[in-house]
Short mmCIF file of C-alpha atoms in Angstrom, two decimals:
data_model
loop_
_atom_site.label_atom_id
_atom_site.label_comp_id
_atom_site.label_asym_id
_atom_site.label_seq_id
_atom_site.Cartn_x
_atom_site.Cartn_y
_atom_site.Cartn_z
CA UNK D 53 -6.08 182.80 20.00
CA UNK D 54 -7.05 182.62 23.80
CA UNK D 55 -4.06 184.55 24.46
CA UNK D 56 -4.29 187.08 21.88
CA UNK D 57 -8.41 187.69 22.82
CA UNK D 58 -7.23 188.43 26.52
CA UNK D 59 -4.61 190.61 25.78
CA UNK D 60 -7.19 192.74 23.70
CA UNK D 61 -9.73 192.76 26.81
CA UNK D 62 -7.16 193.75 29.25
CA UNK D 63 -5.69 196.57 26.45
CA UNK D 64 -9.31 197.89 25.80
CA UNK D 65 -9.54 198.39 29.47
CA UNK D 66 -6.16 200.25 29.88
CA UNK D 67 -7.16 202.54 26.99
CA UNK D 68 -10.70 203.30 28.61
CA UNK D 69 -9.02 203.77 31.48
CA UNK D 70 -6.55 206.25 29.94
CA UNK D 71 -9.47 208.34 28.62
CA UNK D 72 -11.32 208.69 31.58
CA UNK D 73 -13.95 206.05 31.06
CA UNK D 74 -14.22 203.05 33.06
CA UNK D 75 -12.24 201.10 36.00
CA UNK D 76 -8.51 200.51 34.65
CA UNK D 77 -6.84 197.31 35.20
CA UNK D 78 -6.31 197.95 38.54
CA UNK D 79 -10.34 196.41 38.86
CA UNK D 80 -10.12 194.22 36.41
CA UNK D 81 -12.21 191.06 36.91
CA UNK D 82 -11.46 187.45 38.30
CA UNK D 83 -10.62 185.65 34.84
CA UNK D 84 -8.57 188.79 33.58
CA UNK D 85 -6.30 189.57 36.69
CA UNK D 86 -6.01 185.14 36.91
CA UNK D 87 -4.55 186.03 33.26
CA UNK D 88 -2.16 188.74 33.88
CA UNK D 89 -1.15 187.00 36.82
CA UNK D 90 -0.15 184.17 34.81
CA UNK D 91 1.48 186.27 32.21
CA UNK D 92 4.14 187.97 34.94
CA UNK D 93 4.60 184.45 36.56
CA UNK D 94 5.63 182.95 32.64
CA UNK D 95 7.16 185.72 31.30
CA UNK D 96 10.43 184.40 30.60
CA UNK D 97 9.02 181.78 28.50
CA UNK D 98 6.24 183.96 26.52
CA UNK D 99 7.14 184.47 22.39
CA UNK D 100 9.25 187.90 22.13
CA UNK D 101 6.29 189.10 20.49
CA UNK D 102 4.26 188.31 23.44
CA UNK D 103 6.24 190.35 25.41
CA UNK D 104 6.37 193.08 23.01
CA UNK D 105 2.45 193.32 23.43
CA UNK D 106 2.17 192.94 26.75
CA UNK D 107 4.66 195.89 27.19
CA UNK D 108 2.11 198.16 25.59
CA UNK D 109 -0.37 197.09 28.39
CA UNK D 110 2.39 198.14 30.89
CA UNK D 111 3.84 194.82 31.91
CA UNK D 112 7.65 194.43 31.08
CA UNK D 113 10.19 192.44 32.56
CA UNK D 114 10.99 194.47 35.25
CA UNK D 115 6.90 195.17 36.52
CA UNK D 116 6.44 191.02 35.59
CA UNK D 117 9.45 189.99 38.05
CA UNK D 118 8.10 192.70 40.89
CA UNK D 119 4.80 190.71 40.53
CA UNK D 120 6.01 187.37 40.81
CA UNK D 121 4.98 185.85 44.32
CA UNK D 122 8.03 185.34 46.34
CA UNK D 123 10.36 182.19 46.17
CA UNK D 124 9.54 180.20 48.94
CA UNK D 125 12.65 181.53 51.96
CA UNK D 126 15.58 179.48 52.09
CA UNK D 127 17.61 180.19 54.60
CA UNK D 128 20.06 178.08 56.65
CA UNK D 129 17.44 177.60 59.48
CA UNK D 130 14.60 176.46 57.13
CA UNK D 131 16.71 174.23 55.09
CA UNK D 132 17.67 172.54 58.26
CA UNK D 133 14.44 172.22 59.64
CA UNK D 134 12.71 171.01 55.70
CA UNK D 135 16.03 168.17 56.05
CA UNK D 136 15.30 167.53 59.34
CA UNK D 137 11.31 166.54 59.06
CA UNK D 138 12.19 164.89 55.55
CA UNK D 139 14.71 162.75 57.86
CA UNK D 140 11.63 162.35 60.27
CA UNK D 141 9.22 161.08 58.05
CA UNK D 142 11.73 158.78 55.80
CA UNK D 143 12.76 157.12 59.41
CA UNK D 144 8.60 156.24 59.63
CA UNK D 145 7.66 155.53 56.49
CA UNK D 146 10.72 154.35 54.01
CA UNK D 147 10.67 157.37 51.79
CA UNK D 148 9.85 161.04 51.11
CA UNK D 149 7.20 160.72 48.72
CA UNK D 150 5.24 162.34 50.79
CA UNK D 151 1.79 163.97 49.65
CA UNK D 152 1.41 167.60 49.21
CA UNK D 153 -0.66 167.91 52.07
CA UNK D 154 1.79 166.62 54.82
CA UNK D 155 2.32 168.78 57.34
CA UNK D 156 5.00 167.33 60.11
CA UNK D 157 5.04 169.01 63.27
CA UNK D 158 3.72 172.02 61.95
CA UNK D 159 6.01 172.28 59.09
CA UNK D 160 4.81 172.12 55.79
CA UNK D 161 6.35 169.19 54.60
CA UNK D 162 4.79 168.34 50.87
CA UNK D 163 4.76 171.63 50.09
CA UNK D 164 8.36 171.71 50.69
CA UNK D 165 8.71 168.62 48.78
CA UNK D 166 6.80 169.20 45.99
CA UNK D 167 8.42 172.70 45.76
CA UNK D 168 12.42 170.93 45.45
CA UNK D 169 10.86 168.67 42.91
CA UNK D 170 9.48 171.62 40.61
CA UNK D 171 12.56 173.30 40.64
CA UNK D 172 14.51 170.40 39.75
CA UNK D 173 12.29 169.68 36.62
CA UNK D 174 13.45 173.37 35.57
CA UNK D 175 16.72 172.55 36.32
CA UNK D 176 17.27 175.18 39.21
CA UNK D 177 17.86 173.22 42.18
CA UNK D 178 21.30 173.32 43.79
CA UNK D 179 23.49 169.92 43.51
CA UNK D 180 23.93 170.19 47.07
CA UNK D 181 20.34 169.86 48.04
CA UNK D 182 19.65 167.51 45.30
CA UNK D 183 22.14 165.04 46.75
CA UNK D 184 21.26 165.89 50.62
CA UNK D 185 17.61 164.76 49.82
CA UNK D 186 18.89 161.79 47.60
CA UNK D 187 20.69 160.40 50.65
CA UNK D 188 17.47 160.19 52.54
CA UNK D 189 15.55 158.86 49.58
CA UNK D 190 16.89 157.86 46.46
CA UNK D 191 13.86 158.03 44.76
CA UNK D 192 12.32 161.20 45.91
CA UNK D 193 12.06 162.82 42.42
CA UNK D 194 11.42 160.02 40.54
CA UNK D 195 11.28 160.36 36.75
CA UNK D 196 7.88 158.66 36.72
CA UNK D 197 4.26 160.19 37.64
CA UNK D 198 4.69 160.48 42.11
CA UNK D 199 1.00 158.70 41.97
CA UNK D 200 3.46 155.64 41.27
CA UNK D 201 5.87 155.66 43.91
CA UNK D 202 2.96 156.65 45.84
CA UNK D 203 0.90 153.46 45.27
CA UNK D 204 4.29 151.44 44.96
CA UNK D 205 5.08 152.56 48.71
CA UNK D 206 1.40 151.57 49.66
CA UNK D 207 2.10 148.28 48.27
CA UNK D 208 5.10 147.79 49.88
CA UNK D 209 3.91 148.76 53.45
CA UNK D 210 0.70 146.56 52.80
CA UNK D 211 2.85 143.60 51.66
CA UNK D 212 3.97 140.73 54.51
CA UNK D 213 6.25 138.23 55.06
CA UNK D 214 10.29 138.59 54.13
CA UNK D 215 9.63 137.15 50.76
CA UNK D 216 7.62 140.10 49.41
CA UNK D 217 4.28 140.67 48.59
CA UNK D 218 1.81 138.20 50.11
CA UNK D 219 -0.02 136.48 47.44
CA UNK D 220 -3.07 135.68 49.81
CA UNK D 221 -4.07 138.28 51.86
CA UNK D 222 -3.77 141.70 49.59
CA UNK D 223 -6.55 143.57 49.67
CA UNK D 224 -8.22 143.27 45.58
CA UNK D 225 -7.36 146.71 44.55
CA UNK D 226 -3.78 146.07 45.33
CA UNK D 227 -4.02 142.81 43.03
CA UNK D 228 -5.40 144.70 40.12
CA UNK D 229 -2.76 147.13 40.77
CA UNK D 230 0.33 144.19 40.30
CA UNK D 231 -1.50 143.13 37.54
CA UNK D 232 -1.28 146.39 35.27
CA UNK D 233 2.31 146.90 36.49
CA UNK D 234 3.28 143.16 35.21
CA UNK D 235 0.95 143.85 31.74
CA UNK D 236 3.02 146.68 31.14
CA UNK D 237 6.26 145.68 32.66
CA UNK D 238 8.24 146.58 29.07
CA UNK D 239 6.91 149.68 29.75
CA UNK D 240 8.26 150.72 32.79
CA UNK D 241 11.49 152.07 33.82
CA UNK D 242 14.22 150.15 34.99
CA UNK D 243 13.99 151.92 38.63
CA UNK D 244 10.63 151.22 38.56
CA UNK D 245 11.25 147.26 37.52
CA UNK D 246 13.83 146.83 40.39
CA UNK D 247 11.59 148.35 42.72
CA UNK D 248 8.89 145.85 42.39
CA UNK D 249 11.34 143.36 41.65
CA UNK D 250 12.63 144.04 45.30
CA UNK D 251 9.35 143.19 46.51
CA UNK D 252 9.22 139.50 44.40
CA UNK D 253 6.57 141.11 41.63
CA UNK D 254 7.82 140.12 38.20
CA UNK D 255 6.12 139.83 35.11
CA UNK D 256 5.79 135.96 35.68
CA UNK D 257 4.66 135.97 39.40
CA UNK D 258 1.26 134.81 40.32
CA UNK D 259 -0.55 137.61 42.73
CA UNK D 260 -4.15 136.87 43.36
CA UNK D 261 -6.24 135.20 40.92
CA UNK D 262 -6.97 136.79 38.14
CA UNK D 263 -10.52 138.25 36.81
CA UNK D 264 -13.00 135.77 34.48
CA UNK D 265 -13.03 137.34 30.96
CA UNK D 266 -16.10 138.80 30.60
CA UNK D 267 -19.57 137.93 29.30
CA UNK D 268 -21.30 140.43 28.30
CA UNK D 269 -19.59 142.88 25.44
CA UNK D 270 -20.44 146.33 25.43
CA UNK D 271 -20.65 148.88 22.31
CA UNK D 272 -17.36 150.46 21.99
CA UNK D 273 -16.97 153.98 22.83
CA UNK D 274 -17.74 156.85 20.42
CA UNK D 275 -14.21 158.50 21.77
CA UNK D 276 -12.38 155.82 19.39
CA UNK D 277 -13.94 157.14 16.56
CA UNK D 278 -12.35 160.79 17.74
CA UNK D 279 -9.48 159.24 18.65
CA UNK D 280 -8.98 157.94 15.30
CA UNK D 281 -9.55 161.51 13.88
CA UNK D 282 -7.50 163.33 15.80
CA UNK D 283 -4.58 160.53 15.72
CA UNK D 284 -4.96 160.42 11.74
CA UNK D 285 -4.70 164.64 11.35
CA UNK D 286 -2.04 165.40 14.25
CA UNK D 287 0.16 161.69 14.42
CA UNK D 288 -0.26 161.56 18.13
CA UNK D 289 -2.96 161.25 20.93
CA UNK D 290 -1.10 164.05 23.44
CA UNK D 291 -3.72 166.72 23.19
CA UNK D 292 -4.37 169.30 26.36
CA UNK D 293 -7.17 168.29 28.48
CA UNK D 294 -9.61 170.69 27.24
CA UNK D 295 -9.03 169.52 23.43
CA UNK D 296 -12.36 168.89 21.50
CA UNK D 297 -12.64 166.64 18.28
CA UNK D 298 -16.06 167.62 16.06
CA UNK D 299 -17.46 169.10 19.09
CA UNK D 300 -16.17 165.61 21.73
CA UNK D 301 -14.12 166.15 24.37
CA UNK D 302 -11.28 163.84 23.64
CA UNK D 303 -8.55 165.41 25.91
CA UNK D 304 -10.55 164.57 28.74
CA UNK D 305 -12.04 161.24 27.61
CA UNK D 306 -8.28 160.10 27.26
CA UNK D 307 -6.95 161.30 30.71
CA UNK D 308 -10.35 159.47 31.91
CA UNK D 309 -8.90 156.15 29.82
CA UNK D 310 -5.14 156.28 31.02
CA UNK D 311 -6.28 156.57 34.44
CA UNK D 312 -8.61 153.50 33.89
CA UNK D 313 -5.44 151.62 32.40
CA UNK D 314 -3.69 152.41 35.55
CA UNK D 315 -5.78 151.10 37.66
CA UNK D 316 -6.60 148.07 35.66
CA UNK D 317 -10.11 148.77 34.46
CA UNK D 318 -10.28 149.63 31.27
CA UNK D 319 -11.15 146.96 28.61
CA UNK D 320 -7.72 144.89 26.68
CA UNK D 321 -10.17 146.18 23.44
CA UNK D 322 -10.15 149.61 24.23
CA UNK D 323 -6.30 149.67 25.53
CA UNK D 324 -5.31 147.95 21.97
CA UNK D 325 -7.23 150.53 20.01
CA UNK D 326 -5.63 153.54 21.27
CA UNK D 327 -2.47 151.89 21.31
CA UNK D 328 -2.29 150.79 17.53
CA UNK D 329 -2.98 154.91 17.35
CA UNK D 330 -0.13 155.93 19.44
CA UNK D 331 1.68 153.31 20.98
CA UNK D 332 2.78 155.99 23.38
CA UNK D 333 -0.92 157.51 25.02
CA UNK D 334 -0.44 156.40 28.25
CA UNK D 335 3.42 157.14 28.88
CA UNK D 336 4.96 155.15 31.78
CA UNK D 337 6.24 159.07 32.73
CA UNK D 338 4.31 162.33 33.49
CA UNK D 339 1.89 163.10 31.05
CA UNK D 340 3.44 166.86 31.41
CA UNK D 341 6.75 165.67 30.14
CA UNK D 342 5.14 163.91 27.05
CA UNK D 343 3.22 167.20 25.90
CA UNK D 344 6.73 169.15 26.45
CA UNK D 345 8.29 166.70 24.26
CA UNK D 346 5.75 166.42 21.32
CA UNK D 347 5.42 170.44 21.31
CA UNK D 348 9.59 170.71 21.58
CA UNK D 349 10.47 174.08 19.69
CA UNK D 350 14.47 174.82 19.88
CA UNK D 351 15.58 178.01 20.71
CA UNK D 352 13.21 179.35 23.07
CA UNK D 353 14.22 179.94 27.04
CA UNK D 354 11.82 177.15 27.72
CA UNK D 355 13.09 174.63 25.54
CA UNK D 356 16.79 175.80 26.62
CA UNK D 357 15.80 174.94 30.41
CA UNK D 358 13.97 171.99 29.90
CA UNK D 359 17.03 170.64 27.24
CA UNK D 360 19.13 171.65 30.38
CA UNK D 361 16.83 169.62 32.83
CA UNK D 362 16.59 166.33 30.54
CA UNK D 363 20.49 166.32 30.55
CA UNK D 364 20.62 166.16 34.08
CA UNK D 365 18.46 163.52 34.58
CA UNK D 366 19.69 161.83 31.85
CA UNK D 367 20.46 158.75 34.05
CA UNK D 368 17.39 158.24 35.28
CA UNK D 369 15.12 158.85 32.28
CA UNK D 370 13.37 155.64 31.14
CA UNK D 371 15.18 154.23 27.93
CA UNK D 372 12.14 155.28 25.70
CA UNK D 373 12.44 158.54 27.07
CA UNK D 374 16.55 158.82 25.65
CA UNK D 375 14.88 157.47 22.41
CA UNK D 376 12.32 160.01 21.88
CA UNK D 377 14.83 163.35 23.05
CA UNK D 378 17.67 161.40 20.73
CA UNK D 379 14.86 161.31 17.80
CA UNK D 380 14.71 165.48 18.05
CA UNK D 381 18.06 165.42 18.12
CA UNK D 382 19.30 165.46 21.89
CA UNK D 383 22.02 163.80 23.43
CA UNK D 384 23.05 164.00 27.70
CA UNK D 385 26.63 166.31 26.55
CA UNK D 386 26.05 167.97 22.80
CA UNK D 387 24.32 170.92 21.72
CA UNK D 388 20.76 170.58 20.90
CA UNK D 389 19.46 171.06 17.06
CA UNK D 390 19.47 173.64 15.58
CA UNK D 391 16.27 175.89 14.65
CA UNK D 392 16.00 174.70 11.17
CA UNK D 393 15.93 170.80 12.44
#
């Protein structure tokens, strides 16, 4: 409905325009051109209807492509020099995962980065690439959320001594940290378990001493009660961050729990609760990859290209992950189902 009411306020704009009454798209305001924009930069994976609509406001494929922004250039001499600084800051820090705001003698580097990892999500980047960046980190598009490997890297330059982590002199965040990854160790992906195993954190292994159970109790949240609502009408506790329940805002209540259960903060009372409603609301993978599965419609050029991408990276998907795209009827080599699955 968002969609449809923006497509009538840019269209009753074009038609003033065309009678000689007010300022055309071409002046159209901040929130309207933000939404056309969008519209030429998705095109290829709007509803054929969509398109047929927005062709009567002038944009078809051919004007949507000429306003796409340009691919970032990838010439010989830039791909050498993106390998190059990639090689330069794996040799200082163990690995590529490298925020989006690193810039390495004066070369963009995260952008770069973060650029080769969006295109291999849609399944567009060269094998060639893939594999030259692979060589210098293994991990560098992990199929977990890059906060992980992140933190996990943090971890592992904080941690002393040949034997792993230091069990003594961690800072306390780092602790808590351990602790949610060993609570959850089921959970994670393999990659992800032999990574921490390689540092000596397992689920059994002591790290810092753990919190006293708390005193006082607290009232439990009213976003349970929504949670419960929501869970009981739609099966599932994925909704987008701006979803409201009765008027609450659960979609951002829940991205405000998971990233307390990440970090180890959020009550065993609360985690349990949400849980027993959808024992997968905080995925041990992107949060973006668990919408795209839940709202997984075959035969559309998204769902072809993401199919395409999940194939790919069929290896390194975490085991839950092969469950859920083999429960809609995917496999890494046959054809997906068909519409009427």
């Amino acid at each position: 409905m968002e969609w449809q009411r923006h497509w009538t306020r840019v269209r009753e704009r074009s038609e003033s325009a065309a009678d000689g009454g007010g300022s055309g798209i071409a002046d159209l305001e901040k929130e309207l051109a933000d939404w056309l924009r969008r519209q030429c930069t998705g095109y290829g994976t709007l509803h054929p209807e969509q398109h047929r609509l927005l062709t009567k406001i002038g944009i078809t494929a051919e004007t949507a492509r000429a306003a796409q922004p340009p691919a970032p250039r990838v010439g010989p001499g830039l791909l050498d020099t993106a390998l190059a600084q990639a090689c330069t800051y794996a040799a200082e820090y163990g690995h590529i995962a490298a925020p989006i705001s690193t810039v390495l003698n004066g070369f963009p580097l995260g952008k770069w980065l973060a650029w080769q990892r969006r295109r291999a999500g849609q399944g567009r980047l060269s094998p060639t690439r893939a594999e030259a960046l692979t060589l210098i980190d293994p991990w560098w598009n992990p199929p977990w959320p890059l906060q992980w490997q992140q933190a996990y890297h943090h971890l592992r330059t904080a941690a002393t001594g040949a034997g792993g982590v230091s069990a003594t002199n961690l800072p306390r965040g780092f602790c808590r940290w351990i602790r949610v990854q060993q609570e959850s160790w089921e959970h994670l992906h393999p990659g992800q378990q032999d990574l921490l195993t390689a540092l000596s954190i397992t689920p059994d292994a002591v790290v810092g001493e753990r919190p006293a159970p708390a005193t006082r109790s607290y009232p439990a949240s009213p976003g349970l009660d929504h949670a419960r609502a929501y869970a009981a009408r739609h099966g599932h506790l994925t909704p987008d961050k701006h979803t409201r329940q009765d008027g609450f805002p659960l979609g951002r209540w829940l991205g405000q729990q998971r990233r307390k259960a990440r970090a180890g903060v959020l009550s065993t009372t609360t985690i349990e609760a949400l849980t027993a409603l959808d024992p997968w609301w905080n995925p041990p993978w992107p949060y973006t990859w668990h919408r795209t599965w839940q709202q997984y419609r075959p035969d559309t050029p998204r769902a072809t290209r993401w199919i395409t991408a999940q194939r790919q990276a069929w290896p390194l998907l975490h085991p839950a992950q092969q469950q859920l795209l083999a429960a809609l009827g995917l496999n890494p080599d046959g054809p997906g189902p068909a519409a009427s699955d």
